[in-house]
Amino acid sequence: MEFALERIVEQTFLYDFYGELLTEHQKGIYEEVVLNDFSLSEVAQEHGISRQSVYDMIKRCDKILTGYEEKLHLVEKFLRTQEMVTEINRLAVQFKAEGDMRKIEQIQEISQGIMREF
């Protein structure tokens, strides 16, 4: 179950970043199956195609979206940046509580790392 949830989160991120690069037909089917959790049979019936065609379309879209990520790494950069921002927030809270100037230096180092990402 945990793996399935991780896969859905991964598919959602990939779609959020690269979904606009799919055709309208691909987007419609992918959204219905992956984002809206419709069954392959439901989508097939609605579009007048076979269940196998829907399955193949989802696999093809996954491959396309993964291919974009392998080339552009936008999801990876986003997640890494999100982690750095979380760390900055943690250090800022510590600085506020303790007044430790080393926390400011750490925040600056992390901020520079974020800037290098882009």
Coordinates of N, CA, C and O in Angstrom, one line a residue:
M1 N 0.8 -1.2 0.0 CA 0.0 0.0 0.0 C 0.9 1.3 0.0 O 0.6 2.2 -0.7
E2 N 1.9 1.2 0.8 CA 2.8 2.4 0.9 C 3.5 2.7 -0.5 O 3.6 3.8 -0.9
F3 N 3.9 1.6 -1.2 CA 4.5 1.8 -2.5 C 3.5 2.4 -3.5 O 3.9 3.3 -4.2
A4 N 2.3 2.0 -3.4 CA 1.3 2.5 -4.3 C 1.0 4.0 -4.1 O 0.9 4.7 -5.0
L5 N 1.0 4.4 -2.8 CA 0.8 5.8 -2.5 C 2.0 6.6 -2.9 O 1.8 7.7 -3.5
E6 N 3.2 6.1 -2.8 CA 4.4 6.8 -3.2 C 4.4 6.9 -4.7 O 4.8 8.0 -5.3
R7 N 3.9 5.9 -5.4 CA 3.9 6.0 -6.9 C 2.8 7.0 -7.3 O 3.1 7.8 -8.3
I8 N 1.7 7.1 -6.6 CA 0.7 8.1 -7.0 C 1.3 9.5 -6.8 O 1.1 10.4 -7.6
V9 N 2.0 9.7 -5.7 CA 2.6 11.0 -5.4 C 3.6 11.4 -6.5 O 3.6 12.5 -7.0
E10 N 4.4 10.4 -6.9 CA 5.4 10.6 -7.9 C 4.7 11.0 -9.2 O 5.1 11.9 -9.9
Q11 N 3.7 10.2 -9.6 CA 2.9 10.5 -10.8 C 2.3 11.9 -10.8 O 2.3 12.6 -11.8
T12 N 1.8 12.3 -9.6 CA 1.2 13.6 -9.5 C 2.2 14.7 -9.7 O 1.9 15.7 -10.4
F13 N 3.4 14.6 -9.0 CA 4.4 15.6 -9.2 C 4.8 15.7 -10.7 O 5.0 16.8 -11.2
L14 N 5.1 14.5 -11.3 CA 5.5 14.5 -12.7 C 4.4 15.2 -13.6 O 4.7 16.0 -14.5
Y15 N 3.1 14.9 -13.3 CA 2.0 15.5 -14.1 C 2.0 17.0 -13.8 O 1.8 17.8 -14.8
D16 N 2.1 17.4 -12.6 CA 2.1 18.8 -12.2 C 3.2 19.6 -13.0 O 2.9 20.7 -13.5
F17 N 4.3 19.1 -13.1 CA 5.4 19.8 -13.8 C 5.4 19.6 -15.3 O 5.8 20.6 -16.0
Y18 N 5.0 18.5 -15.8 CA 5.2 18.2 -17.2 C 3.9 17.9 -18.0 O 3.9 17.7 -19.2
G19 N 2.8 17.9 -17.3 CA 1.5 17.4 -17.9 C 1.1 18.3 -19.0 O 0.5 17.8 -20.0
E20 N 1.4 19.6 -19.0 CA 1.0 20.4 -20.2 C 1.7 20.0 -21.5 O 1.3 20.5 -22.5
L21 N 2.7 19.2 -21.4 CA 3.5 18.7 -22.6 C 2.8 17.5 -23.2 O 3.2 17.1 -24.3
L22 N 1.8 17.0 -22.6 CA 1.0 15.9 -23.1 C -0.1 16.4 -24.1 O -0.4 17.6 -24.0
T23 N -0.6 15.6 -24.9 CA -1.7 16.0 -25.8 C -3.0 16.1 -24.9 O -3.0 15.5 -23.8
E24 N -4.0 16.8 -25.4 CA -5.2 16.9 -24.7 C -5.8 15.5 -24.4 O -6.3 15.3 -23.3
H25 N -5.8 14.6 -25.4 CA -6.3 13.3 -25.2 C -5.5 12.6 -24.1 O -6.1 11.9 -23.2
Q26 N -4.2 12.6 -24.1 CA -3.4 12.0 -23.1 C -3.7 12.6 -21.7 O -3.8 11.8 -20.7
K27 N -3.8 13.9 -21.7 CA -4.0 14.6 -20.4 C -5.4 14.1 -19.8 O -5.5 13.8 -18.6
G28 N -6.4 14.1 -20.6 CA -7.7 13.7 -20.2 C -7.7 12.3 -19.6 O -8.3 12.1 -18.5
I29 N -7.2 11.4 -20.3 CA -7.2 10.0 -19.8 C -6.3 9.9 -18.5 O -6.7 9.2 -17.5
Y30 N -5.1 10.5 -18.6 CA -4.2 10.4 -17.4 C -4.8 11.0 -16.2 O -4.8 10.4 -15.1
E31 N -5.5 12.1 -16.3 CA -6.1 12.8 -15.2 C -7.2 11.9 -14.6 O -7.3 11.7 -13.4
E32 N -8.0 11.3 -15.5 CA -9.1 10.5 -15.0 C -8.6 9.2 -14.2 O -9.2 8.9 -13.2
V33 N -7.6 8.6 -14.7 CA -7.1 7.4 -14.1 C -6.2 7.7 -12.8 O -6.4 7.2 -11.7
V34 N -5.2 8.6 -13.0 CA -4.2 8.8 -12.0 C -4.7 9.8 -10.9 O -4.6 9.5 -9.7
L35 N -5.2 10.9 -11.4 CA -5.6 12.0 -10.5 C -7.0 11.8 -9.9 O -7.2 12.1 -8.7
N36 N -7.9 11.3 -10.7 CA -9.3 11.1 -10.2 C -9.7 9.7 -9.8 O -10.8 9.4 -9.4
D37 N -8.7 8.8 -10.0 CA -8.9 7.4 -9.5 C -10.0 6.7 -10.2 O -10.7 5.8 -9.5
F38 N -10.3 7.0 -11.4 CA -11.3 6.2 -12.2 C -10.7 4.9 -12.6 O -9.5 4.8 -12.8
S39 N -11.5 3.9 -12.7 CA -11.0 2.6 -13.2 C -10.7 2.6 -14.6 O -11.2 3.4 -15.4
L40 N -9.8 1.7 -15.1 CA -9.5 1.6 -16.5 C -10.8 1.3 -17.3 O -11.0 1.9 -18.4
S41 N -11.6 0.5 -16.8 CA -12.9 0.2 -17.4 C -13.8 1.4 -17.6 O -14.4 1.6 -18.6
E42 N -13.9 2.2 -16.5 CA -14.8 3.4 -16.6 C -14.3 4.3 -17.7 O -15.1 4.8 -18.4
V43 N -13.0 4.5 -17.7 CA -12.4 5.5 -18.7 C -12.5 4.9 -20.1 O -12.9 5.6 -21.0
A44 N -12.3 3.6 -20.2 CA -12.4 3.0 -21.5 C -13.9 3.2 -22.1 O -14.1 3.5 -23.2
Q45 N -14.8 2.9 -21.2 CA -16.2 3.0 -21.6 C -16.6 4.5 -22.0 O -17.2 4.7 -23.0
E46 N -16.1 5.4 -21.2 CA -16.4 6.8 -21.4 C -15.8 7.3 -22.8 O -16.4 8.1 -23.5
H47 N -14.6 6.8 -23.1 CA -13.9 7.2 -24.3 C -14.2 6.3 -25.5 O -13.6 6.6 -26.6
G48 N -14.9 5.2 -25.3 CA -15.2 4.3 -26.4 C -13.9 3.6 -26.9 O -13.8 3.3 -28.1
I49 N -13.0 3.3 -26.0 CA -11.8 2.5 -26.3 C -11.7 1.3 -25.4 O -12.5 1.2 -24.5
S50 N -10.7 0.5 -25.7 CA -10.6 -0.7 -24.9 C -9.9 -0.4 -23.6 O -9.1 0.6 -23.5
R51 N -10.1 -1.3 -22.6 CA -9.4 -1.1 -21.3 C -7.9 -1.2 -21.5 O -7.1 -0.5 -20.9
Q52 N -7.5 -2.1 -22.4 CA -6.0 -2.2 -22.8 C -5.5 -0.9 -23.3 O -4.3 -0.6 -23.0
S53 N -6.2 -0.2 -24.1 CA -5.8 1.0 -24.7 C -5.6 2.1 -23.6 O -4.6 2.8 -23.7
V54 N -6.5 2.1 -22.6 CA -6.3 3.0 -21.5 C -5.0 2.7 -20.7 O -4.2 3.6 -20.4
Y55 N -4.9 1.4 -20.4 CA -3.7 0.9 -19.7 C -2.4 1.3 -20.5 O -1.5 1.9 -19.9
D56 N -2.4 1.1 -21.8 CA -1.2 1.4 -22.6 C -1.0 3.0 -22.6 O 0.2 3.4 -22.6
M57 N -2.1 3.7 -22.7 CA -1.9 5.2 -22.6 C -1.3 5.7 -21.3 O -0.4 6.5 -21.4
I58 N -1.7 5.1 -20.2 CA -1.2 5.5 -18.9 C 0.3 5.1 -18.9 O 1.2 6.0 -18.4
K59 N 0.7 4.0 -19.3 CA 2.1 3.5 -19.4 C 2.9 4.5 -20.3 O 4.0 4.9 -19.9
R60 N 2.3 4.8 -21.4 CA 3.0 5.7 -22.4 C 3.2 7.1 -21.7 O 4.3 7.7 -21.8
C61 N 2.2 7.6 -21.1 CA 2.3 8.9 -20.5 C 3.3 8.9 -19.3 O 4.1 9.8 -19.2
D62 N 3.3 7.8 -18.5 CA 4.3 7.7 -17.5 C 5.7 7.7 -18.0 O 6.6 8.4 -17.5
K63 N 5.9 7.0 -19.1 CA 7.2 7.0 -19.8 C 7.6 8.4 -20.3 O 8.8 8.8 -20.1
I64 N 6.7 9.1 -20.9 CA 6.9 10.4 -21.4 C 7.3 11.4 -20.3 O 8.3 12.1 -20.3
L65 N 6.5 11.4 -19.2 CA 6.7 12.3 -18.1 C 8.0 12.0 -17.4 O 8.8 12.9 -17.0
T66 N 8.3 10.7 -17.2 CA 9.6 10.3 -16.6 C 10.8 10.7 -17.5 O 11.8 11.2 -17.0
G67 N 10.6 10.6 -18.8 CA 11.6 11.1 -19.7 C 11.9 12.5 -19.5 O 13.1 12.9 -19.6
Y68 N 10.9 13.4 -19.4 CA 11.1 14.8 -19.2 C 11.9 15.0 -17.9 O 12.8 15.8 -17.8
E69 N 11.5 14.3 -16.8 CA 12.2 14.5 -15.6 C 13.6 14.1 -15.6 O 14.5 14.7 -15.1
E70 N 13.9 13.0 -16.4 CA 15.3 12.5 -16.5 C 16.2 13.6 -17.2 O 17.4 13.7 -16.9
K71 N 15.5 14.4 -18.1 CA 16.3 15.4 -18.8 C 16.3 16.7 -18.1 O 17.4 17.4 -18.1
L72 N 15.3 17.1 -17.4 CA 15.1 18.4 -16.9 C 15.3 18.5 -15.3 O 15.7 19.6 -14.8
H73 N 15.0 17.4 -14.6 CA 15.2 17.3 -13.2 C 14.4 18.4 -12.4 O 14.8 18.8 -11.3
L74 N 13.3 18.9 -12.9 CA 12.5 19.9 -12.2 C 11.9 19.4 -10.9 O 11.9 20.2 -9.9
V75 N 11.4 18.2 -10.9 CA 10.8 17.7 -9.7 C 11.9 17.5 -8.6 O 11.7 17.9 -7.5
E76 N 13.0 17.0 -9.0 CA 14.1 16.7 -8.1 C 14.6 18.1 -7.5 O 14.8 18.2 -6.3
K77 N 14.7 19.1 -8.4 CA 15.2 20.4 -7.9 C 14.1 21.0 -6.9 O 14.5 21.6 -5.9
F78 N 12.8 20.8 -7.3 CA 11.8 21.4 -6.4 C 11.8 20.7 -5.0 O 11.7 21.4 -4.0
L79 N 11.9 19.4 -5.0 CA 12.0 18.7 -3.7 C 13.2 19.0 -2.9 O 13.1 19.2 -1.7
R80 N 14.3 19.2 -3.6 CA 15.5 19.6 -2.9 C 15.4 21.0 -2.3 O 15.8 21.3 -1.2
T81 N 14.8 21.9 -3.1 CA 14.6 23.3 -2.6 C 13.6 23.3 -1.5 O 13.8 24.0 -0.5
Q82 N 12.6 22.5 -1.5 CA 11.6 22.4 -0.5 C 12.3 21.9 0.9 O 12.0 22.5 1.9
E83 N 13.2 21.0 0.8 CA 14.0 20.5 1.9 C 14.8 21.6 2.5 O 14.9 21.8 3.7
M84 N 15.5 22.4 1.6 CA 16.3 23.5 2.1 C 15.5 24.6 2.8 O 15.9 25.2 3.8
V85 N 14.4 24.9 2.2 CA 13.5 25.9 2.8 C 13.0 25.5 4.2 O 13.0 26.3 5.2
T86 N 12.7 24.2 4.3 CA 12.3 23.6 5.6 C 13.5 23.8 6.6 O 13.2 24.2 7.8
E87 N 14.7 23.5 6.2 CA 15.8 23.7 7.1 C 16.1 25.1 7.4 O 16.4 25.4 8.6
I88 N 15.9 26.0 6.5 CA 16.0 27.5 6.8 C 15.0 27.9 7.9 O 15.3 28.6 8.8
N89 N 13.8 27.4 7.7 CA 12.7 27.7 8.7 C 13.1 27.2 10.1 O 12.9 27.9 11.1
R90 N 13.6 26.0 10.1 CA 14.0 25.4 11.4 C 15.1 26.2 12.0 O 15.1 26.5 13.2
L91 N 16.1 26.6 11.3 CA 17.3 27.4 11.8 C 16.8 28.8 12.2 O 17.3 29.3 13.2
A92 N 15.9 29.3 11.5 CA 15.3 30.7 11.9 C 14.6 30.6 13.2 O 14.8 31.5 14.1
V93 N 13.9 29.5 13.5 CA 13.2 29.4 14.7 C 14.2 29.2 15.9 O 14.1 29.8 16.9
Q94 N 15.2 28.4 15.6 CA 16.3 28.2 16.6 C 17.0 29.6 16.9 O 17.3 29.9 18.0
F95 N 17.3 30.3 15.8 CA 18.0 31.6 16.0 C 17.1 32.5 16.9 O 17.6 33.2 17.8
K96 N 15.8 32.6 16.6 CA 14.9 33.4 17.3 C 14.9 33.0 18.8 O 14.9 33.9 19.7
A97 N 14.9 31.7 19.1 CA 14.9 31.3 20.4 C 16.2 31.4 21.2 O 16.2 31.8 22.4
E98 N 17.3 31.2 20.4 CA 18.6 31.2 21.1 C 19.5 32.4 20.8 O 20.5 32.7 21.5
G99 N 19.2 33.1 19.7 CA 20.0 34.3 19.3 C 21.4 33.9 18.9 O 22.4 34.7 18.9
D100 N 21.6 32.6 18.4 CA 22.9 32.1 18.0 C 23.2 32.6 16.6 O 22.6 32.1 15.6
M101 N 24.2 33.4 16.4 CA 24.6 34.0 15.1 C 25.0 32.9 14.1 O 25.0 33.1 12.9
R102 N 25.5 31.8 14.6 CA 25.9 30.7 13.7 C 24.7 30.2 12.9 O 24.8 29.7 11.7
K103 N 23.5 30.3 13.4 CA 22.3 29.9 12.7 C 22.1 30.8 11.5 O 21.7 30.3 10.4
I104 N 22.4 32.1 11.6 CA 22.3 33.0 10.5 C 23.3 32.6 9.4 O 22.9 32.6 8.2
E105 N 24.5 32.2 9.7 CA 25.5 31.8 8.8 C 25.0 30.5 8.1 O 25.1 30.4 6.8
Q106 N 24.4 29.6 8.8 CA 23.9 28.4 8.2 C 22.7 28.7 7.2 O 22.6 28.1 6.1
I107 N 21.9 29.6 7.6 CA 20.8 30.0 6.8 C 21.3 30.6 5.5 O 20.9 30.3 4.4
Q108 N 22.4 31.4 5.6 CA 23.0 32.0 4.4 C 23.6 31.0 3.5 O 23.4 31.0 2.3
E109 N 24.2 30.0 4.0 CA 24.8 28.9 3.2 C 23.7 28.1 2.5 O 23.9 27.8 1.3
I110 N 22.6 27.8 3.2 CA 21.5 27.1 2.5 C 20.9 28.0 1.5 O 20.6 27.5 0.4
S111 N 20.7 29.2 1.7 CA 20.1 30.2 0.7 C 21.0 30.2 -0.5 O 20.5 30.2 -1.6
Q112 N 22.3 30.2 -0.4 CA 23.2 30.2 -1.5 C 23.0 28.9 -2.3 O 23.1 28.9 -3.5
G113 N 22.8 27.8 -1.6 CA 22.6 26.5 -2.3 C 21.3 26.6 -3.1 O 21.2 26.0 -4.2
I114 N 20.3 27.2 -2.6 CA 19.0 27.3 -3.3 C 19.3 28.2 -4.6 O 18.8 27.8 -5.7
M115 N 20.0 29.2 -4.4 CA 20.3 30.1 -5.6 C 21.1 29.3 -6.7 O 20.8 29.5 -7.9
R116 N 21.9 28.4 -6.3 CA 22.7 27.7 -7.2 C 21.8 26.7 -8.0 O 22.1 26.3 -9.1
E117 N 20.7 26.3 -7.4 CA 19.8 25.3 -8.0 C 19.2 26.0 -9.3 O 18.9 25.3 -10.2
F118 N 19.1 27.3 -9.3 CA 18.5 28.0 -10.4 C 19.5 28.8 -11.1 O 19.4 29.3 -12.1

